[in-house]
């Protein structure tokens, strides 16, 4: 492969961005490009960016600085920036950083081959339009072989939570057709994948004609009973009884729900425009646990949202304790231009935000430890992912409730299912020994 046709790509941010990178690679492969893993073999360097929080952008900006430096000694390379940061800065990005040759927003990836050609002729390639219809339905993502595949079932978001930049960087919500999703599921099964994660900013508002997300996930699960099906992210408002029952009804739909609550204070939830109250949310958790008692539950929490008081913070801690999540992703509030919250005063000091974050992390760690220890003595089924990072003689894999399990290697290979008896646990990992199933 000639260097000018070689692509080096780095991806930052969420799983949606990882899935988008596979779409980008597919489009470029069809135009005669190939991916390389080493920067020094590449003629085109692409960075798929994230804009969700200031620190995510800072990481990308730091990395772009490295590529700028590299370009000084390799002036022929083309540097392209993709994804959410492109929609935040648009043309300013290319005007202020002259080493960038191409910018392409999340709905403009079909133009990449043409943008690269124009950059080679010395013209800057700029494509930043958001679309109401682009779903890349006909593009088969170029995936690395493995156990787990992502399928983006929808794009964009219409919720406009007041802190969130996603509706501005990814545009309006669009669902892909059910038939193209099912086709892709059949495809990944043929390629040997054992697990699929259905992705969207708000998967449970999926709709294709009369089919909603519960219909879709049921159909995906029915394609092959041996395929594990995961999904993320769900909005509490759209978590219907029908969806909970569908998850319970199929053994291969993983009993794991990521259900971001963001705050435990009704006042802050209203300011965030989350459209539910703590009482509604706790009811939902009760409903999930009554139908799926073993469900693994995780959440997202933002700490230090404008006007958040010590009492609001305490209510968030109360909620963590009431729910007893298996895990939580915790973030310090980061003001984002264009959002509604941008015009609210960011009045919680940096030190206080950090203090609250640390407290939440510590409390959640204790809850996760307690939840994990309660599994000691139980036998749980694990999809073997491969050799554990900690030790060559151990395997690791996940339960369908999304818990990481480490156990001594026992002749099986990645992709096998193993029944493991849990013997000890810390807040992040379960440890055990494989037992042989009794037939
Ligand atoms: N500041 C901090 N966290 C944010 N998130 C989204 N926007 C912001 C922001 N401006 C968090 C939310 C969301 C997760 C993906 O990122 O918790 O669920
Ligand atoms: Fe952002 Fe809210 Fe949409 Fe999630 S649901 S992407 S937090 S606007």
Short mmCIF file of C-alpha atoms and ligand atoms in Angstrom, two decimals:
data_model
loop_
_atom_site.label_atom_id
_atom_site.label_comp_id
_atom_site.label_asym_id
_atom_site.label_seq_id
_atom_site.Cartn_x
_atom_site.Cartn_y
_atom_site.Cartn_z
CA UNK A 1 0.00 0.00 0.00
CA UNK A 2 1.42 3.38 -1.03
CA UNK A 3 1.89 5.69 1.96
CA UNK A 4 -0.46 8.31 0.49
CA UNK A 5 -3.29 5.75 0.77
CA UNK A 6 -2.48 4.75 4.35
CA UNK A 7 -4.67 6.00 7.19
CA UNK A 8 -3.69 6.31 10.81
CA UNK A 9 -6.69 7.05 13.04
CA UNK A 10 -7.09 7.71 16.76
CA UNK A 11 -10.47 7.75 18.47
CA UNK A 12 -11.43 9.63 21.62
CA UNK A 13 -14.64 9.64 23.64
CA UNK A 14 -17.63 7.34 23.76
CA UNK A 15 -18.45 4.01 22.10
CA UNK A 16 -20.46 5.90 19.51
CA UNK A 17 -17.22 7.47 18.34
CA UNK A 18 -15.56 4.03 18.21
CA UNK A 19 -18.46 2.83 16.05
CA UNK A 20 -18.16 5.94 13.85
CA UNK A 21 -14.46 5.24 13.31
CA UNK A 22 -15.47 1.84 11.88
CA UNK A 23 -17.84 3.64 9.48
CA UNK A 24 -15.04 6.03 8.47
CA UNK A 25 -12.66 3.12 7.83
CA UNK A 26 -15.28 1.37 5.71
CA UNK A 27 -15.87 4.48 3.57
CA UNK A 28 -12.14 4.98 3.12
CA UNK A 29 -11.47 1.31 2.36
CA UNK A 30 -14.03 1.48 -0.45
CA UNK A 31 -12.11 4.50 -1.79
CA UNK A 32 -8.84 2.51 -1.85
CA UNK A 33 -7.33 3.46 1.52
CA UNK A 34 -6.08 1.06 4.21
CA UNK A 35 -5.54 1.45 7.93
CA UNK A 36 -2.04 1.34 9.41
CA UNK A 37 -1.17 1.08 13.09
CA UNK A 38 2.00 3.17 13.00
CA UNK A 39 1.99 6.91 12.53
CA UNK A 40 5.20 6.83 10.50
CA UNK A 41 3.57 4.60 7.86
CA UNK A 42 0.63 6.95 7.31
CA UNK A 43 -0.07 9.51 4.61
CA UNK A 44 -3.32 10.58 6.27
CA UNK A 45 -3.70 11.11 10.03
CA UNK A 46 -7.24 11.36 11.41
CA UNK A 47 -8.39 12.18 14.94
CA UNK A 48 -11.99 11.36 15.85
CA UNK A 49 -12.73 13.79 18.67
CA UNK A 50 -14.95 14.16 21.74
CA UNK A 51 -16.35 17.45 23.07
CA UNK A 52 -18.46 16.30 26.01
CA UNK A 53 -16.27 17.94 28.67
CA UNK A 54 -13.41 20.42 28.71
CA UNK A 55 -10.86 17.78 29.76
CA UNK A 56 -11.86 15.51 26.83
CA UNK A 57 -11.14 18.39 24.46
CA UNK A 58 -7.86 19.21 26.19
CA UNK A 59 -6.62 15.67 25.59
CA UNK A 60 -7.41 15.97 21.90
CA UNK A 61 -5.77 19.39 21.67
CA UNK A 62 -2.63 18.00 23.31
CA UNK A 63 -2.53 15.14 20.82
CA UNK A 64 -3.09 17.48 17.88
CA UNK A 65 -0.02 19.38 19.13
CA UNK A 66 2.01 16.17 18.71
CA UNK A 67 0.72 15.74 15.15
CA UNK A 68 1.50 19.40 14.38
CA UNK A 69 5.06 18.77 15.51
CA UNK A 70 5.26 15.57 13.42
CA UNK A 71 4.03 17.41 10.35
CA UNK A 72 6.93 19.86 10.54
CA UNK A 73 9.29 17.04 9.53
CA UNK A 74 6.69 15.26 7.35
CA UNK A 75 5.00 18.11 5.49
CA UNK A 76 3.32 15.82 2.96
CA UNK A 77 0.98 14.19 5.49
CA UNK A 78 -2.67 15.21 5.58
CA UNK A 79 -4.13 15.88 9.03
CA UNK A 80 -7.89 15.57 9.51
CA UNK A 81 -10.07 16.24 12.54
CA UNK A 82 -13.39 14.39 12.78
CA UNK A 83 -16.29 14.17 15.19
CA UNK A 84 -17.84 16.33 17.88
CA UNK A 85 -15.14 18.99 18.25
CA UNK A 86 -15.59 19.84 14.58
CA UNK A 87 -19.19 20.83 15.23
CA UNK A 88 -18.17 22.91 18.25
CA UNK A 89 -15.54 24.97 16.47
CA UNK A 90 -16.37 24.48 12.77
CA UNK A 91 -14.25 26.65 10.49
CA UNK A 92 -12.50 28.38 13.44
CA UNK A 93 -10.68 25.12 14.04
CA UNK A 94 -9.01 25.12 10.64
CA UNK A 95 -8.52 28.91 10.59
CA UNK A 96 -6.73 28.95 13.94
CA UNK A 97 -4.71 25.73 13.46
CA UNK A 98 -3.19 26.00 10.02
CA UNK A 99 -1.62 22.51 10.14
CA UNK A 100 -5.10 20.94 10.01
CA UNK A 101 -6.05 20.10 6.39
CA UNK A 102 -9.51 18.58 6.84
CA UNK A 103 -12.42 18.89 9.24
CA UNK A 104 -15.43 16.59 8.96
CA UNK A 105 -18.39 16.49 11.38
CA UNK A 106 -20.19 13.26 12.38
CA UNK A 107 -22.69 13.42 9.48
CA UNK A 108 -20.11 14.22 6.77
CA UNK A 109 -17.95 11.10 6.64
CA UNK A 110 -19.06 10.10 3.13
CA UNK A 111 -17.16 13.16 1.90
CA UNK A 112 -13.83 12.07 3.39
CA UNK A 113 -12.31 10.59 0.19
CA UNK A 114 -13.09 13.81 -1.70
CA UNK A 115 -11.84 15.95 1.18
CA UNK A 116 -8.53 14.05 1.21
CA UNK A 117 -8.16 14.54 -2.55
CA UNK A 118 -8.81 18.27 -2.27
CA UNK A 119 -6.36 18.55 0.63
CA UNK A 120 -3.72 16.93 -1.62
CA UNK A 121 -4.35 19.71 -4.12
CA UNK A 122 -3.67 22.22 -1.35
CA UNK A 123 -7.29 23.17 -0.62
CA UNK A 124 -8.58 22.92 2.93
CA UNK A 125 -11.37 20.31 3.22
CA UNK A 126 -14.29 21.57 5.29
CA UNK A 127 -17.52 19.58 5.88
CA UNK A 128 -19.48 20.50 8.99
CA UNK A 129 -23.17 20.19 8.08
CA UNK A 130 -25.38 18.22 10.44
CA UNK A 131 -28.01 16.13 8.73
CA UNK A 132 -31.55 15.17 9.65
CA UNK A 133 -31.37 12.00 7.57
CA UNK A 134 -27.81 10.59 7.51
CA UNK A 135 -27.74 7.20 9.27
CA UNK A 136 -24.98 5.41 7.31
CA UNK A 137 -27.55 2.64 6.99
CA UNK A 138 -25.90 1.19 3.88
CA UNK A 139 -22.31 1.31 5.18
CA UNK A 140 -20.98 -1.90 6.69
CA UNK A 141 -18.59 -0.78 9.45
CA UNK A 142 -15.05 -2.11 9.12
CA UNK A 143 -14.57 -3.97 12.40
CA UNK A 144 -11.47 -5.52 13.89
CA UNK A 145 -12.10 -9.23 14.47
CA UNK A 146 -12.99 -9.90 18.08
CA UNK A 147 -15.68 -10.99 20.49
CA UNK A 148 -17.65 -7.83 20.88
CA UNK A 149 -19.16 -5.62 18.18
CA UNK A 150 -20.99 -2.31 18.38
CA UNK A 151 -23.95 -1.45 16.24
CA UNK A 152 -25.14 2.16 16.24
CA UNK A 153 -28.93 1.92 15.96
CA UNK A 154 -29.56 5.63 16.01
CA UNK A 155 -27.74 8.96 15.82
CA UNK A 156 -28.11 12.32 17.56
CA UNK A 157 -30.25 13.38 20.49
CA UNK A 158 -33.36 15.55 20.93
CA UNK A 159 -33.34 15.82 24.69
CA UNK A 160 -31.31 18.98 25.18
CA UNK A 161 -30.41 18.27 28.80
CA UNK A 162 -29.19 21.71 29.80
CA UNK A 163 -25.54 20.71 30.42
CA UNK A 164 -25.07 18.59 27.31
CA UNK A 165 -23.41 19.54 24.05
CA UNK A 166 -24.38 16.33 22.21
CA UNK A 167 -27.55 17.67 20.52
CA UNK A 168 -25.35 20.46 19.08
CA UNK A 169 -22.47 18.24 17.98
CA UNK A 170 -24.45 15.24 16.75
CA UNK A 171 -27.69 16.85 15.68
CA UNK A 172 -31.25 15.57 15.74
CA UNK A 173 -32.23 12.06 16.67
CA UNK A 174 -32.59 9.57 13.80
CA UNK A 175 -33.27 5.83 14.08
CA UNK A 176 -31.84 3.37 11.57
CA UNK A 177 -34.15 0.92 9.85
CA UNK A 178 -34.82 -2.31 11.68
CA UNK A 179 -33.99 -4.34 8.58
CA UNK A 180 -30.52 -2.86 8.14
CA UNK A 181 -29.76 -3.41 11.86
CA UNK A 182 -30.88 -7.05 11.70
CA UNK A 183 -28.78 -7.50 8.53
CA UNK A 184 -25.75 -6.18 10.40
CA UNK A 185 -26.42 -8.51 13.34
CA UNK A 186 -26.48 -11.50 10.96
CA UNK A 187 -23.23 -10.24 9.48
CA UNK A 188 -21.35 -9.99 12.76
CA UNK A 189 -22.52 -13.45 13.80
CA UNK A 190 -21.00 -14.83 10.55
CA UNK A 191 -17.80 -12.98 11.37
CA UNK A 192 -17.58 -14.80 14.72
CA UNK A 193 -18.62 -12.05 17.14
CA UNK A 194 -20.23 -13.36 20.34
CA UNK A 195 -21.62 -10.16 21.76
CA UNK A 196 -23.25 -7.04 20.33
CA UNK A 197 -23.89 -3.69 21.98
CA UNK A 198 -26.72 -1.65 20.46
CA UNK A 199 -25.63 1.96 20.70
CA UNK A 200 -27.37 5.30 20.78
CA UNK A 201 -27.43 8.45 22.88
CA UNK A 202 -30.90 7.43 23.97
CA UNK A 203 -31.51 3.88 22.69
CA UNK A 204 -34.87 3.43 24.34
CA UNK A 205 -36.43 6.17 22.24
CA UNK A 206 -35.61 4.13 19.10
CA UNK A 207 -38.47 3.97 16.63
CA UNK A 208 -38.89 2.48 13.17
CA UNK A 209 -42.53 2.68 12.07
CA UNK A 210 -44.54 0.82 14.66
CA UNK A 211 -41.46 -0.85 16.18
CA UNK A 212 -39.95 0.56 19.34
CA UNK A 213 -36.71 -0.37 21.10
CA UNK A 214 -38.21 -3.35 22.93
CA UNK A 215 -39.37 -4.79 19.60
CA UNK A 216 -35.95 -4.20 18.08
CA UNK A 217 -33.92 -5.73 20.93
CA UNK A 218 -36.26 -8.74 21.01
CA UNK A 219 -35.71 -9.27 17.28
CA UNK A 220 -31.94 -8.87 17.61
CA UNK A 221 -31.86 -11.40 20.46
CA UNK A 222 -33.95 -13.84 18.42
CA UNK A 223 -31.48 -13.85 15.50
CA UNK A 224 -29.21 -16.18 17.50
CA UNK A 225 -29.71 -17.31 21.09
CA UNK A 226 -25.94 -17.61 21.52
CA UNK A 227 -25.32 -13.93 20.77
CA UNK A 228 -25.16 -11.80 23.90
CA UNK A 229 -27.04 -8.54 23.44
CA UNK A 230 -26.18 -5.36 25.33
CA UNK A 231 -27.44 -1.81 24.89
CA UNK A 232 -26.57 1.71 25.94
CA UNK A 233 -27.45 4.40 26.89
CA UNK A 234 -31.01 4.42 28.23
CA UNK A 235 -32.90 7.49 29.39
CA UNK A 236 -34.92 6.86 32.59
CA UNK A 237 -37.95 8.61 31.06
CA UNK A 238 -38.08 6.15 28.15
CA UNK A 239 -37.54 2.95 30.15
CA UNK A 240 -40.92 1.31 29.52
CA UNK A 241 -42.43 -1.69 31.31
CA UNK A 242 -42.46 -3.43 27.94
CA UNK A 243 -38.69 -2.97 27.61
CA UNK A 244 -38.04 -4.28 31.13
CA UNK A 245 -40.19 -7.33 30.37
CA UNK A 246 -38.45 -7.89 27.04
CA UNK A 247 -35.03 -7.84 28.76
CA UNK A 248 -36.33 -10.40 31.27
CA UNK A 249 -37.86 -12.58 28.56
CA UNK A 250 -34.69 -13.43 26.61
CA UNK A 251 -31.80 -15.31 28.21
CA UNK A 252 -29.31 -13.69 25.82
CA UNK A 253 -30.28 -10.07 26.55
CA UNK A 254 -27.76 -9.07 29.19
CA UNK A 255 -29.22 -8.23 32.57
CA UNK A 256 -27.31 -4.99 32.79
CA UNK A 257 -28.82 -1.55 32.55
CA UNK A 258 -26.87 1.69 32.46
CA UNK A 259 -29.40 4.25 33.61
CA UNK A 260 -27.87 7.71 34.09
CA UNK A 261 -29.56 9.61 36.91
CA UNK A 262 -27.13 12.60 36.94
CA UNK A 263 -28.28 13.96 40.34
CA UNK A 264 -30.27 12.93 43.40
CA UNK A 265 -31.86 16.36 43.87
CA UNK A 266 -35.20 17.17 42.23
CA UNK A 267 -34.25 20.83 42.05
CA UNK A 268 -31.04 20.05 40.13
CA UNK A 269 -32.81 17.47 37.93
CA UNK A 270 -35.31 20.17 36.93
CA UNK A 271 -32.49 22.63 36.17
CA UNK A 272 -30.83 19.91 34.09
CA UNK A 273 -34.15 19.35 32.27
CA UNK A 274 -33.99 15.61 32.84
CA UNK A 275 -37.80 15.34 32.91
CA UNK A 276 -38.06 12.96 35.89
CA UNK A 277 -37.96 13.19 39.68
CA UNK A 278 -36.04 11.14 42.19
CA UNK A 279 -39.28 9.42 43.19
CA UNK A 280 -40.01 8.42 39.59
CA UNK A 281 -36.45 7.15 39.19
CA UNK A 282 -36.53 5.08 42.41
CA UNK A 283 -39.86 3.59 41.34
CA UNK A 284 -38.28 2.60 38.06
CA UNK A 285 -35.37 0.91 39.87
CA UNK A 286 -37.86 -0.99 42.05
CA UNK A 287 -39.75 -2.09 38.95
CA UNK A 288 -36.54 -3.28 37.25
CA UNK A 289 -35.46 -5.20 40.36
CA UNK A 290 -38.86 -6.80 40.81
CA UNK A 291 -38.87 -8.13 37.22
CA UNK A 292 -35.09 -8.77 36.93
CA UNK A 293 -33.79 -9.32 40.49
CA UNK A 294 -30.24 -10.08 39.36
CA UNK A 295 -29.94 -6.95 37.14
CA UNK A 296 -26.60 -5.15 37.17
CA UNK A 297 -27.19 -1.40 37.40
CA UNK A 298 -24.89 1.53 36.75
CA UNK A 299 -25.32 5.26 36.41
CA UNK A 300 -23.73 8.59 35.48
CA UNK A 301 -23.47 11.39 38.02
CA UNK A 302 -22.53 15.01 37.38
CA UNK A 303 -21.24 16.83 40.41
CA UNK A 304 -21.08 20.60 40.88
CA UNK A 305 -23.87 21.59 38.47
CA UNK A 306 -24.66 25.35 38.79
CA UNK A 307 -26.26 26.19 42.17
CA UNK A 308 -25.69 22.66 43.54
CA UNK A 309 -25.66 23.05 47.33
CA UNK A 310 -24.19 20.76 49.96
CA UNK A 311 -27.74 19.54 50.56
CA UNK A 312 -28.28 18.72 46.86
CA UNK A 313 -24.99 16.82 46.96
CA UNK A 314 -26.14 14.96 50.07
CA UNK A 315 -29.33 13.96 48.25
CA UNK A 316 -27.19 12.47 45.45
CA UNK A 317 -25.31 10.42 48.03
CA UNK A 318 -28.63 9.31 49.57
CA UNK A 319 -29.80 8.18 46.15
CA UNK A 320 -26.58 6.20 45.52
CA UNK A 321 -27.14 4.44 48.83
CA UNK A 322 -30.82 3.77 48.19
CA UNK A 323 -30.23 2.31 44.73
CA UNK A 324 -27.04 0.39 45.50
CA UNK A 325 -25.56 0.58 42.00
CA UNK A 326 -22.98 -1.90 40.85
CA UNK A 327 -20.98 0.98 39.42
CA UNK A 328 -21.13 4.69 38.67
CA UNK A 329 -19.39 6.95 36.15
CA UNK A 330 -18.83 10.27 37.88
CA UNK A 331 -18.03 13.61 36.27
CA UNK A 332 -17.32 17.15 37.36
CA UNK A 333 -19.69 19.59 35.68
CA UNK A 334 -18.02 21.23 32.71
CA UNK A 335 -19.73 24.28 31.16
CA UNK A 336 -20.27 23.88 27.41
CA UNK A 337 -20.98 26.75 25.08
CA UNK A 338 -24.41 26.82 23.36
CA UNK A 339 -26.05 24.73 26.11
CA UNK A 340 -28.69 26.26 28.40
CA UNK A 341 -26.52 25.73 31.46
CA UNK A 342 -23.76 27.79 29.84
CA UNK A 343 -25.65 30.93 30.84
CA UNK A 344 -26.07 29.74 34.44
CA UNK A 345 -23.34 30.83 36.85
CA UNK A 346 -20.80 28.05 37.34
CA UNK A 347 -20.77 28.84 41.04
CA UNK A 348 -19.42 25.70 42.71
CA UNK A 349 -15.67 26.17 43.16
CA UNK A 350 -13.26 23.78 41.54
CA UNK A 351 -12.05 22.59 44.96
CA UNK A 352 -15.60 21.94 46.14
CA UNK A 353 -16.47 20.05 42.93
CA UNK A 354 -13.40 17.88 43.44
CA UNK A 355 -14.25 17.27 47.08
CA UNK A 356 -17.81 16.23 46.20
CA UNK A 357 -16.57 14.02 43.38
CA UNK A 358 -14.12 12.26 45.65
CA UNK A 359 -16.78 11.68 48.28
CA UNK A 360 -19.13 10.19 45.69
CA UNK A 361 -16.38 7.95 44.30
CA UNK A 362 -15.46 6.67 47.77
CA UNK A 363 -19.04 5.96 48.77
CA UNK A 364 -19.78 4.22 45.49
CA UNK A 365 -16.61 2.14 45.85
CA UNK A 366 -17.93 0.84 49.18
CA UNK A 367 -21.33 0.05 47.64
CA UNK A 368 -19.73 -1.76 44.66
CA UNK A 369 -17.55 -3.76 47.04
CA UNK A 370 -20.58 -4.79 49.08
CA UNK A 371 -22.51 -5.77 45.91
CA UNK A 372 -19.56 -7.76 44.57
CA UNK A 373 -18.92 -9.55 47.88
CA UNK A 374 -22.55 -10.64 47.96
CA UNK A 375 -21.72 -12.80 44.94
CA UNK A 376 -19.13 -14.87 46.81
CA UNK A 377 -20.16 -18.52 46.72
CA UNK A 378 -22.36 -18.09 43.64
CA UNK A 379 -21.66 -19.74 40.29
CA UNK A 380 -21.88 -17.30 37.39
CA UNK A 381 -21.49 -17.66 33.65
CA UNK A 382 -18.63 -15.71 32.07
CA UNK A 383 -17.91 -14.99 28.43
CA UNK A 384 -14.15 -15.47 28.26
CA UNK A 385 -12.46 -12.41 26.74
CA UNK A 386 -8.82 -13.49 26.99
CA UNK A 387 -5.78 -13.46 29.22
CA UNK A 388 -6.07 -11.22 32.28
CA UNK A 389 -3.95 -8.07 32.30
CA UNK A 390 -2.72 -8.91 35.79
CA UNK A 391 -1.46 -12.42 35.23
CA UNK A 392 -0.62 -14.66 32.32
CA UNK A 393 -2.03 -17.68 34.08
CA UNK A 394 -5.50 -16.12 34.48
CA UNK A 395 -8.38 -15.51 32.11
CA UNK A 396 -10.83 -12.65 32.36
CA UNK A 397 -14.34 -12.15 31.09
CA UNK A 398 -17.67 -10.59 31.95
CA UNK A 399 -20.88 -11.83 33.47
CA UNK A 400 -24.04 -10.84 31.65
CA UNK A 401 -24.55 -8.31 34.48
CA UNK A 402 -21.28 -6.73 33.23
CA UNK A 403 -19.02 -7.70 36.12
CA UNK A 404 -15.40 -8.48 35.36
CA UNK A 405 -14.35 -11.96 36.54
CA UNK A 406 -10.77 -13.28 36.75
CA UNK A 407 -10.10 -17.03 37.08
CA UNK A 408 -7.22 -19.47 36.43
CA UNK A 409 -6.90 -20.64 32.80
CA UNK A 410 -8.43 -23.99 32.30
CA UNK A 411 -7.98 -25.02 28.67
CA UNK A 412 -10.72 -22.78 27.29
CA UNK A 413 -10.29 -20.06 24.71
CA UNK A 414 -11.58 -16.55 24.18
CA UNK A 415 -15.22 -16.73 23.13
CA UNK A 416 -16.04 -19.75 25.31
CA UNK A 417 -18.53 -19.56 28.13
CA UNK A 418 -17.20 -20.65 31.52
CA UNK A 419 -19.09 -21.31 34.76
CA UNK A 420 -17.08 -19.73 37.54
CA UNK A 421 -17.59 -20.03 41.29
CA UNK A 422 -16.86 -16.65 42.88
CA UNK A 423 -14.41 -16.88 45.80
CA UNK A 424 -13.41 -13.29 46.52
CA UNK A 425 -14.07 -9.79 45.23
CA UNK A 426 -12.91 -6.22 45.31
CA UNK A 427 -14.95 -3.19 44.21
CA UNK A 428 -14.06 -3.66 40.53
CA UNK A 429 -13.46 -7.39 39.99
CA UNK A 430 -14.69 -10.82 41.04
CA UNK A 431 -12.20 -13.70 41.41
CA UNK A 432 -13.07 -17.38 41.24
CA UNK A 433 -12.48 -20.86 39.86
CA UNK A 434 -14.09 -22.47 36.86
CA UNK A 435 -16.33 -25.40 37.60
CA UNK A 436 -17.47 -27.95 35.08
CA UNK A 437 -21.12 -27.82 34.27
CA UNK A 438 -23.12 -30.82 35.45
CA UNK A 439 -24.97 -32.21 32.46
N1 LIG B 1 -20.22 18.17 32.23
C1 LIG B 1 -20.00 17.03 32.92
N2 LIG B 1 -20.49 15.84 32.55
C2 LIG B 1 -21.25 15.80 31.44
N3 LIG B 1 -21.89 14.78 30.83
C3 LIG B 1 -22.51 15.24 29.73
N4 LIG B 1 -22.29 16.57 29.63
C4 LIG B 1 -21.52 16.94 30.68
C5 LIG B 1 -20.97 18.17 31.11
N5 LIG B 1 -21.19 19.29 30.45
C6 LIG B 1 -21.90 13.41 31.37
C7 LIG B 1 -23.32 12.94 31.70
C8 LIG B 1 -23.62 11.97 30.60
C9 LIG B 1 -22.24 11.40 30.32
C10 LIG B 1 -22.09 10.73 29.01
O1 LIG B 1 -21.40 12.53 30.38
O2 LIG B 1 -23.29 12.29 32.95
O3 LIG B 1 -24.54 10.96 30.98
FE1 LIG B 2 -26.83 14.61 26.37
FE2 LIG B 2 -29.17 14.31 27.65
FE3 LIG B 2 -28.93 13.60 25.04
FE4 LIG B 2 -27.69 12.14 26.95
S1 LIG B 2 -29.91 12.40 26.73
S2 LIG B 2 -26.81 12.85 24.97
S3 LIG B 2 -27.12 13.70 28.44
S4 LIG B 2 -28.77 15.67 25.85
#
